Tab-separated table of C-alpha atoms in Angstrom:
chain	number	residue	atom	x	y	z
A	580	UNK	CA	-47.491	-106.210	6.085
A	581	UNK	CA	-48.997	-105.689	2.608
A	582	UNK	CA	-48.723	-102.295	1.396
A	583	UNK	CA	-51.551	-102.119	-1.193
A	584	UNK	CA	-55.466	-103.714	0.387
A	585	UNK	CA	-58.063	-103.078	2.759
A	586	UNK	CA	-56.154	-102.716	5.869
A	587	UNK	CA	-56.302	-98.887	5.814
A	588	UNK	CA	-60.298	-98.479	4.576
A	589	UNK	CA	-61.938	-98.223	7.928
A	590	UNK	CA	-58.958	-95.012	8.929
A	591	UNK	CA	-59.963	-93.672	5.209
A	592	UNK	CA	-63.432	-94.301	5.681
A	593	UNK	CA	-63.649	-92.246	9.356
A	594	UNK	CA	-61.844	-89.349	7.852
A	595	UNK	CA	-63.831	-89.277	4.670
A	596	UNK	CA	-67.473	-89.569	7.235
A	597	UNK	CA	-67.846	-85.736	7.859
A	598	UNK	CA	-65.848	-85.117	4.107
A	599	UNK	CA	-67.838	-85.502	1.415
A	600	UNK	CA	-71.406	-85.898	2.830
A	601	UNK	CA	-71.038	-82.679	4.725
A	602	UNK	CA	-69.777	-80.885	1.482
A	603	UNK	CA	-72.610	-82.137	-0.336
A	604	UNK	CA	-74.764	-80.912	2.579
A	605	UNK	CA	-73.322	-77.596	2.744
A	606	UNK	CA	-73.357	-77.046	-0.968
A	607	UNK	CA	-77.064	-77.947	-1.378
A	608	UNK	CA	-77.734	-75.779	1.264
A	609	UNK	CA	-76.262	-72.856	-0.910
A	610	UNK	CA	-77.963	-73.946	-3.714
A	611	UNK	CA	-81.305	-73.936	-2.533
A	612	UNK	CA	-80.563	-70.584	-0.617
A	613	UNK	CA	-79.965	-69.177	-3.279
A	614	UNK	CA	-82.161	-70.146	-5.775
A	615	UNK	CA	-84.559	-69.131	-2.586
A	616	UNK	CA	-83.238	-65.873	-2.740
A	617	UNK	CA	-83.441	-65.219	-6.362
A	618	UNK	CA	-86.612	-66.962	-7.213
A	619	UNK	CA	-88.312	-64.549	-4.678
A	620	UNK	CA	-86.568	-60.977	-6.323
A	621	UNK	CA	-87.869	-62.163	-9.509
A	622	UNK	CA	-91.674	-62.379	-8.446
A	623	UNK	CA	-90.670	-58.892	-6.196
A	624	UNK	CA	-89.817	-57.452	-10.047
A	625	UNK	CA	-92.895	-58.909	-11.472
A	626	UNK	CA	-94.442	-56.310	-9.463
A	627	UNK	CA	-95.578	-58.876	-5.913
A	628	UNK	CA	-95.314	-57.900	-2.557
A	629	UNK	CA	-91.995	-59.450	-0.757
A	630	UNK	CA	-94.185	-61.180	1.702
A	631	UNK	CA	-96.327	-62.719	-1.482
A	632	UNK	CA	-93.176	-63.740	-3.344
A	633	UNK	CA	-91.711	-65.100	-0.324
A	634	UNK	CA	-94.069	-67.541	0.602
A	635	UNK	CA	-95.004	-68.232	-3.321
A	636	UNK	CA	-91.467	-69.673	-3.493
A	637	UNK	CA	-91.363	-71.814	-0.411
A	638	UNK	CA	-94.338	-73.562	-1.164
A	639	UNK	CA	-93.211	-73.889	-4.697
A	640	UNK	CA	-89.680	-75.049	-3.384
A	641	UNK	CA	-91.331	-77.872	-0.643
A	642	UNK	CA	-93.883	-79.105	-3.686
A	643	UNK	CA	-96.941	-78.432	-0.984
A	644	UNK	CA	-99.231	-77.439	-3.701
A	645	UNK	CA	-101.674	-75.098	-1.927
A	646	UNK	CA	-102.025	-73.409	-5.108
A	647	UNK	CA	-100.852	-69.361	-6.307
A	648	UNK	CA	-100.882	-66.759	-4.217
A	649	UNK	CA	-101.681	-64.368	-6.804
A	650	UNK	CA	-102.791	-65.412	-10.614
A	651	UNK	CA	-99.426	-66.366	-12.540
A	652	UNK	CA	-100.804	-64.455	-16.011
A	653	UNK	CA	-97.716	-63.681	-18.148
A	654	UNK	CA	-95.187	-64.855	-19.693
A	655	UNK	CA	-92.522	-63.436	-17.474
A	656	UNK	CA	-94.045	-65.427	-14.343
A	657	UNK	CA	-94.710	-68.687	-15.927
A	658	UNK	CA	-91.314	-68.933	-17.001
A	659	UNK	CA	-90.027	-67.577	-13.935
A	660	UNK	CA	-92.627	-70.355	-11.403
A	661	UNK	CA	-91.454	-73.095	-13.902
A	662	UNK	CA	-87.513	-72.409	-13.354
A	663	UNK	CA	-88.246	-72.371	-9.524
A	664	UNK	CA	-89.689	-75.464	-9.689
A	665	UNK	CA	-87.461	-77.577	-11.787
A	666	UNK	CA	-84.583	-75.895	-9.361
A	667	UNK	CA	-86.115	-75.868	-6.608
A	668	UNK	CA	-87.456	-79.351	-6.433
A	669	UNK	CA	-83.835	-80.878	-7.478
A	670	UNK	CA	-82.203	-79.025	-4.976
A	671	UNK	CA	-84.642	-80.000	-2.258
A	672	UNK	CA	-84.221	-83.608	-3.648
A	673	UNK	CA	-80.519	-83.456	-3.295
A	674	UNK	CA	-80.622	-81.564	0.335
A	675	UNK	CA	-83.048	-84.436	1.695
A	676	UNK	CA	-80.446	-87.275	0.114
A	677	UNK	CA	-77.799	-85.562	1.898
A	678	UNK	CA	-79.022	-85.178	5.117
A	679	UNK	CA	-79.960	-88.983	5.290
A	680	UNK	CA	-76.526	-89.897	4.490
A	681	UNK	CA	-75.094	-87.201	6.851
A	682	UNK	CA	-77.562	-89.065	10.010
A	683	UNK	CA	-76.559	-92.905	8.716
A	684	UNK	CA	-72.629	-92.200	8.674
A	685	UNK	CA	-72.698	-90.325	12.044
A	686	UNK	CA	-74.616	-93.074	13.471
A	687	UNK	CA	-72.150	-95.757	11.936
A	688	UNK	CA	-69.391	-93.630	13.415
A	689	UNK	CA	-71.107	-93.992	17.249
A	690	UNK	CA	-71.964	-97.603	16.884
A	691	UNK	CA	-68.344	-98.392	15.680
A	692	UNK	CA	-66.472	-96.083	18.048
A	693	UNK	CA	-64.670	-94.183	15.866
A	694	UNK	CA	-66.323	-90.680	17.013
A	695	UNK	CA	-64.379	-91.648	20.792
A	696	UNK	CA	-61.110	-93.138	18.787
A	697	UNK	CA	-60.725	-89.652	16.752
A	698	UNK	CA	-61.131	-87.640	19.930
A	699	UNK	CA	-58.560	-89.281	21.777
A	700	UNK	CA	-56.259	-89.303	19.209
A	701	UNK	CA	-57.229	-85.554	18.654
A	702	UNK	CA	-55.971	-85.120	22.605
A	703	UNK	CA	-52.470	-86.660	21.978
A	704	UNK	CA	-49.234	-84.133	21.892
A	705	UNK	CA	-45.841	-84.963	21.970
A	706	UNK	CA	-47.114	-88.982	21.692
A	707	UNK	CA	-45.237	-92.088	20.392
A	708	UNK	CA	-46.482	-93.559	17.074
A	709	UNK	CA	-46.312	-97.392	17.093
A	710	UNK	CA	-46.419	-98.602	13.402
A	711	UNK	CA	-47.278	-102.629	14.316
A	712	UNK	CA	-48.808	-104.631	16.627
A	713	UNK	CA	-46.517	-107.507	16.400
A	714	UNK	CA	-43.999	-109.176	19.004
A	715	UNK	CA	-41.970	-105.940	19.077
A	716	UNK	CA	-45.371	-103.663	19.117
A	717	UNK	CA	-46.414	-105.643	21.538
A	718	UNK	CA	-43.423	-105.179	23.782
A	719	UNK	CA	-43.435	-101.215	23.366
A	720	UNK	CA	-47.065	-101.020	24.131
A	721	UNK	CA	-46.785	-102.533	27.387
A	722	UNK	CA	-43.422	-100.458	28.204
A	723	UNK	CA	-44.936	-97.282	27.343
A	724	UNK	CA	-48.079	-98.207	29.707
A	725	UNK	CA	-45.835	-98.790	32.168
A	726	UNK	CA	-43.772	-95.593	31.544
A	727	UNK	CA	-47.238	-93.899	31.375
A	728	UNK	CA	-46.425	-92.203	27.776
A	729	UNK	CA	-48.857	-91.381	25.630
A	730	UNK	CA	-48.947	-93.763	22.294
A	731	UNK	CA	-50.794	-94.694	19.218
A	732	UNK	CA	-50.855	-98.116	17.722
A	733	UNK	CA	-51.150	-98.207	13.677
A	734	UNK	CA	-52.000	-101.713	12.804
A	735	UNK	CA	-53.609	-103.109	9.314
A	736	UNK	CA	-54.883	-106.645	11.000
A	737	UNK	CA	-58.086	-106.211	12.254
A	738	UNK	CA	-57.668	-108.539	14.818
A	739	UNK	CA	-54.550	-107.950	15.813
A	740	UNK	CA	-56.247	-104.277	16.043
A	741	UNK	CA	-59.140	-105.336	18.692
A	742	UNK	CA	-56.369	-107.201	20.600
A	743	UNK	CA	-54.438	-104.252	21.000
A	744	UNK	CA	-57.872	-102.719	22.180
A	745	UNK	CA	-58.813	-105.243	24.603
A	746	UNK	CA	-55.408	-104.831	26.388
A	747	UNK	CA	-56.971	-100.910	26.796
A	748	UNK	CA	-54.798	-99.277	24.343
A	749	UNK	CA	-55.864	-96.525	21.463
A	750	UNK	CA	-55.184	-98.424	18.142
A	751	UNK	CA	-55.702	-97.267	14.682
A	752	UNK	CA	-56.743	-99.538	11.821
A	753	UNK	CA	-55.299	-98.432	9.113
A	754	UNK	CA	-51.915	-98.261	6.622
A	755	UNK	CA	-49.738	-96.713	8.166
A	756	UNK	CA	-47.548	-96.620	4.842
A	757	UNK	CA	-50.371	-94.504	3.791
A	758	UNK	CA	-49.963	-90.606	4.483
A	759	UNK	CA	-53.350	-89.932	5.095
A	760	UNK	CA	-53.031	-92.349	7.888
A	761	UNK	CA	-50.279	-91.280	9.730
A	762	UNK	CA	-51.529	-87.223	9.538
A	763	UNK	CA	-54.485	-88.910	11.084
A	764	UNK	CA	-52.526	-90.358	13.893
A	765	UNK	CA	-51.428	-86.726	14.692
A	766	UNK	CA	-47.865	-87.166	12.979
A	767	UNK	CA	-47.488	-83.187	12.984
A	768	UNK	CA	-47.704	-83.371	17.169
A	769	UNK	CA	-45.793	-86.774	17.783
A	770	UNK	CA	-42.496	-86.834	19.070
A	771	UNK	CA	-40.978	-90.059	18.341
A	772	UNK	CA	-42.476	-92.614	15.452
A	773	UNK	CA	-40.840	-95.839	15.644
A	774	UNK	CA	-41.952	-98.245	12.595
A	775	UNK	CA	-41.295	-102.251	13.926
A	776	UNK	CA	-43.016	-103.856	10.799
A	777	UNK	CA	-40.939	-107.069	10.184
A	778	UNK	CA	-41.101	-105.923	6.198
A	779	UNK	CA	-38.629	-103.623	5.818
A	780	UNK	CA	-39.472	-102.222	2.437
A	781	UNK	CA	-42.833	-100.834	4.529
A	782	UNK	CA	-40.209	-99.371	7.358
A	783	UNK	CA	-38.508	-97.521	4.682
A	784	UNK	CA	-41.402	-96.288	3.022
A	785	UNK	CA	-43.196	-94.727	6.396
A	786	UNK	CA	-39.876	-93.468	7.559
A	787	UNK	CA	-39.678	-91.570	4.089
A	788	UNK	CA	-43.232	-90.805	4.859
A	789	UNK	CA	-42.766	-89.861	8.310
A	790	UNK	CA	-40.148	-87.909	8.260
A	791	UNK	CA	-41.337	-85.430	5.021
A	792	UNK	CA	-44.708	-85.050	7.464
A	793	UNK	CA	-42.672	-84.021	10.241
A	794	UNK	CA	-39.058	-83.187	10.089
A	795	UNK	CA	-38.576	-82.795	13.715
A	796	UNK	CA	-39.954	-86.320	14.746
A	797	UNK	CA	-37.532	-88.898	16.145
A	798	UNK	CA	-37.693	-91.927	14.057
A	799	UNK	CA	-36.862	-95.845	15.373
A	800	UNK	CA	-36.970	-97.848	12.486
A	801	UNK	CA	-36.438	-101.794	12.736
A	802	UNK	CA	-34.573	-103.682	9.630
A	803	UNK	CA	-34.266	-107.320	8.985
A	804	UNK	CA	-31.570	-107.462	6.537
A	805	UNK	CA	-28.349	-106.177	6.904
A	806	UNK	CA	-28.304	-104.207	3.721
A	807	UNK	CA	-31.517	-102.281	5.267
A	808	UNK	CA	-29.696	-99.742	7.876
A	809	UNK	CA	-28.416	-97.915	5.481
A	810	UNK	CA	-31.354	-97.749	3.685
A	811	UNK	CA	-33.311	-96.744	6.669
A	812	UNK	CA	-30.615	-94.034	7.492
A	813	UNK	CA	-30.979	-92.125	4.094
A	814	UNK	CA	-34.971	-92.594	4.229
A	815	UNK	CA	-34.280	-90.167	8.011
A	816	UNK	CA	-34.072	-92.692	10.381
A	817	UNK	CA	-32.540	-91.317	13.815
A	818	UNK	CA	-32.044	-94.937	15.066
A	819	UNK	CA	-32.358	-98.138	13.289
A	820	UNK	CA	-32.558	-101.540	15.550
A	821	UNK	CA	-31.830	-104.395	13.519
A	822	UNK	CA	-33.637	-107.346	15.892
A	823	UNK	CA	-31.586	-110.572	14.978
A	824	UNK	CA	-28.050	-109.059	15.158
A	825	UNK	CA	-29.154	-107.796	18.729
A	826	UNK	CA	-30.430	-111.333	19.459
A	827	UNK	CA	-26.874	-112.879	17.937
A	828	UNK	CA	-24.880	-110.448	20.363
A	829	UNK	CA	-26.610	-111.164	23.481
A	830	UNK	CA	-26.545	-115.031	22.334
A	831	UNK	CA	-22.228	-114.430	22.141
A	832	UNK	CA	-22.374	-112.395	25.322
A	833	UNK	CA	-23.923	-115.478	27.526
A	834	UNK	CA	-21.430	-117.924	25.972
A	835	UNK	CA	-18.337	-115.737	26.149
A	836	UNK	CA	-19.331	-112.721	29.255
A	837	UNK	CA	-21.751	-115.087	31.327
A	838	UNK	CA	-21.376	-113.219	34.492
A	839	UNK	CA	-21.764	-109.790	32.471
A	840	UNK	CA	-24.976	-111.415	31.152
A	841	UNK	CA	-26.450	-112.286	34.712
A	842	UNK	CA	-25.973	-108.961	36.129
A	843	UNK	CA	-27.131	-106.741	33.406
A	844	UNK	CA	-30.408	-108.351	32.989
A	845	UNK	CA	-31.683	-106.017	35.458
A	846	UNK	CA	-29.949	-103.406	34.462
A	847	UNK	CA	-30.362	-102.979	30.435
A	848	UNK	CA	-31.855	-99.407	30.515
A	849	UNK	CA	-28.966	-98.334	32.535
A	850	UNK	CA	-26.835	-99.971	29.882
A	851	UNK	CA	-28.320	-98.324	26.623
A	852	UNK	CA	-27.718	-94.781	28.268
A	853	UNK	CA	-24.500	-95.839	28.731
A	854	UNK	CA	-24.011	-96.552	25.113
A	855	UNK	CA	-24.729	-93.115	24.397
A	856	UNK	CA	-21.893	-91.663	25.996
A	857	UNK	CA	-19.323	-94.085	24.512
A	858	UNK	CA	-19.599	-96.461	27.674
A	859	UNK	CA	-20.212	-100.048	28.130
A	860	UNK	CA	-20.656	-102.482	31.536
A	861	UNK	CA	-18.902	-105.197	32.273
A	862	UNK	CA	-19.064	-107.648	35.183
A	863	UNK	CA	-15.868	-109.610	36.137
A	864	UNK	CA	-15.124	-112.110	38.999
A	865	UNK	CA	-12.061	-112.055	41.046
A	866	UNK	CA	-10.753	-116.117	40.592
A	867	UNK	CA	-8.183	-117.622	43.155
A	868	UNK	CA	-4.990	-117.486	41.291
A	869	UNK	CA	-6.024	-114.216	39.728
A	870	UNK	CA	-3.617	-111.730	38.814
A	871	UNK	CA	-5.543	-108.447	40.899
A	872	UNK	CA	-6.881	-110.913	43.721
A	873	UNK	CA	-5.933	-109.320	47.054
A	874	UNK	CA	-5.291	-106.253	45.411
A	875	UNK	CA	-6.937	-102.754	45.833
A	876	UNK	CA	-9.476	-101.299	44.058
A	877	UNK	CA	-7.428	-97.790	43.451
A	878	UNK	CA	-4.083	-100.534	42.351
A	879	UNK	CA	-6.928	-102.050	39.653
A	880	UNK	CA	-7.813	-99.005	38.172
A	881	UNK	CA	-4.094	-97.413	37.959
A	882	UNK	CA	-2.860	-100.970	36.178
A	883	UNK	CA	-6.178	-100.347	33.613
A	884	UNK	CA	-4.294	-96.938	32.830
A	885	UNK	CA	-8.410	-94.937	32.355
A	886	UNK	CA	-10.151	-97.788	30.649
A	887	UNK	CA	-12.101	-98.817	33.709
A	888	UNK	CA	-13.410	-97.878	36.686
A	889	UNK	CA	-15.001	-100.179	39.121
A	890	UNK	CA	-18.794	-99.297	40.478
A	891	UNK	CA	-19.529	-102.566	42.841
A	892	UNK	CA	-18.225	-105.426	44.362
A	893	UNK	CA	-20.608	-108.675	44.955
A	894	UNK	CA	-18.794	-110.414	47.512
A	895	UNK	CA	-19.652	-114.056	47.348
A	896	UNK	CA	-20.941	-113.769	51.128
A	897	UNK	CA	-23.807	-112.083	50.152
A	898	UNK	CA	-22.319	-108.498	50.623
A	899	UNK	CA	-22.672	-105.867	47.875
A	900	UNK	CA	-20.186	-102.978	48.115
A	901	UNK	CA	-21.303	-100.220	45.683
A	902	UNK	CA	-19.215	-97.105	44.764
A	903	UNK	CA	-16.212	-98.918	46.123
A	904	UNK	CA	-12.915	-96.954	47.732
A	905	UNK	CA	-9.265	-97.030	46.456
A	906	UNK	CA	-8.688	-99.246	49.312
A	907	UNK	CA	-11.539	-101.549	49.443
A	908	UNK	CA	-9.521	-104.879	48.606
A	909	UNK	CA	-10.421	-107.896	45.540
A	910	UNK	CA	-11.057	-111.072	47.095
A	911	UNK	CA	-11.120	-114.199	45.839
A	912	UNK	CA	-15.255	-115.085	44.375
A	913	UNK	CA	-15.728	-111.519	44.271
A	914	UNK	CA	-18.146	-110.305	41.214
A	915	UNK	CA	-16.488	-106.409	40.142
A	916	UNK	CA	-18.792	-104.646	38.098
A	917	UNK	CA	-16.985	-102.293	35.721
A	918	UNK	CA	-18.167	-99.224	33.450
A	919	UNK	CA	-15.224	-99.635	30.393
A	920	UNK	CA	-14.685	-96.904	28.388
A	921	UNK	CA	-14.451	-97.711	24.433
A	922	UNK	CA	-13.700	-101.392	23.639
A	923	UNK	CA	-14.695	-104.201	25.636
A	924	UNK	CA	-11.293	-105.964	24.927
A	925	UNK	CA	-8.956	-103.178	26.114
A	926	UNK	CA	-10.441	-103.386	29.573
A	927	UNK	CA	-10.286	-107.588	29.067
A	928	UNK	CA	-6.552	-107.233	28.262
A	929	UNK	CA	-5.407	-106.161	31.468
A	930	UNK	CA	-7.955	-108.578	33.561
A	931	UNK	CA	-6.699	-111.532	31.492
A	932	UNK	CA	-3.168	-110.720	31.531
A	933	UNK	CA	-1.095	-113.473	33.530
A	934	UNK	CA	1.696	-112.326	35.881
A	935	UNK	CA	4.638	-113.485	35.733
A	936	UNK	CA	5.249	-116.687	38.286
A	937	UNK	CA	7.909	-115.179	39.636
A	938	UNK	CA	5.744	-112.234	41.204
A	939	UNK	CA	2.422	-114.083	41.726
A	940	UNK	CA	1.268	-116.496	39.485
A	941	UNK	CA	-1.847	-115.400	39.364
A	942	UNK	CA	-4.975	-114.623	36.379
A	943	UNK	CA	-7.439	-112.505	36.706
A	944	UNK	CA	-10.499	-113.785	34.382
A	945	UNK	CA	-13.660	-111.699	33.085
């Protein structure tokens, strides 16, 4: 994502449409007003009847030319009809260039949408700011559909933009690197911006941006490089998600925790909540010669010494026993889900530790 182009000119362009025509409008209004006003007290102190010096000036003012009310025979009102003119013309002139592009930009505004897009977006409180329509945006879009939040897409592509309107969702074009943009995507009401751009100077910069527009915002920031979490973390990220070291670990946990790996593919969300609270899953199964097989679920827990507790069995007939009692037995085939507190590896230790032969020979193997 380029931070410097085009990308962010249609966003500009729709906050700009009732800017500067509308100042211009208002201003000529003023002008003419009061050059109204005044032209008409000077023909009042030239000794004419409000009524006379009121119309004298309109028609003046419009350039109708029915001719003077009353003979224009000194100096004073020559001087005075010749200023109204030359003022009141131009300001006319001005007012009617004004109004036309007032009427063209408000009709580009219907025809293009953008009157509907700025209302909705005017609607949205507490909303999630999606900075990128990518393979991530993509991905969040759906999931917040589906969680029925309320969202914004940012996106400089234009047709990555009418793709992300075509699946029915309320996209932005614009920069979202670009201040002006994201005060446009209501970045004062949001309550969580989370920038997925795969350039991670651009993350940087709109979490910089983000957070000196809203301090209170939660910010998700994705980084490529390694060296980029920090980074992110000093700009005011909250959370930073760096997408191939997540890939890498969930490669390592399929080769090394396959059975963790089947079961908690339904069960992710449950997972990251768990990570909050210093917790982790993990899914183990009960082998024939292992060292807890035949043993009870309360005996299991006392050998872990607090670094596990076991929340299901799978039984390998089918049978799922959740919230197991101290006395519900480990067979053989049996799949034990765990919630481990702190490392992974403490909990492994005393699954994986062998007892001697002399007692029973046995392993049990996560």
């Amino acid at each position: 994502m380029e931070r410097d182009g085009d990308g962010s000119a249609l966003t500009q362009g729709a906050n700009s449409v009732l800017g500067s025509p509308l100042r211009l409008l208002t201003g000529t209004l003023i002008f003419v007003l009061a050059v109204y006003v005044v032209s008409t007290c000077g023909f009042v102190f030239a000794g004419w009847p409000i009524g006379d010096a009121a119309y004298m000036v309109l028609l003046t003012v419009f350039s109708v030319g029915y001719g003077e009310i009353r003979p224009v025979d000194t100096l004073f009102l020559r001087w005075w009809t010749s200023a109204t003119i030359m003022l009141g013309c131009t300001g006319m002139i001005v007012l009617t260039g004004a109004l036309v592009q007032v009427f063209t930009l408000f009709q580009f505004r219907r025809l293009m949408g953008l009157d509907r897009m700025m209302t909705e977006i005017e609607k949205l409180d507490g909303h999630v700011i999606i900075c990128g329509y990518g393979r991530i945006g993509v991905q969040l879009a759906k999931a917040m559909t589906e969680a029925r939040r309320p969202f914004l897409i940012l996106e400089r592509d234009h047709t990555k933009a009418e793709d992300a309107k075509a699946q029915g969702f309320l996209c932005m074009v614009g920069e979202a690197t670009h201040e002006e943009t994201l005060k446009a995507a209501g970045i004062a009401r949001a309550k969580v911006l989370a920038s997925v751009l795969p350039d991670d100077a651009a993350n940087v910069f709109i979490t910089l941006s983000a957070r000196n527009l809203n301090p209170g915002i939660e910010i998700i920031a994705r980084g490529e490089a390694p060296t980029t979490e920090n980074k992110l973390f000093h700009a005011g990220a909250d959370r930073v998600v760096m997408p191939t070291h997540i890939g890498a670990e969930r490669i390592v946990e399929m080769i090394l925790y396959p059975a963790t790996g089947d079961a908690l593919e339904s069960i992710g969300a449950v997972r990251r909540n768990l990570h909050d609270f210093g917790l982790d899953l993990e899914v183990v199964q009960v082998l024939p010669d292992g060292a807890l097989t035949g043993e009870t679920v309360g005996e299991a827990e006392r050998r872990g010494n607090g670094a596990f507790f076991v929340v299901q069995i799978d039984r390998s007939n089918g049978q799922s026993i959740q919230h197991p009692g101290e006395d519900v037995s480990l067979e053989a085939g049996d799949k034990v889900m765990l919630v481990v507190r702190g490392s992974r590896l403490s909990a492994g230790a005393v699954f994986s530790a062998a007892r001697a032969p002399v007692k029973h020979g046995r392993t049990f193997v996560g």
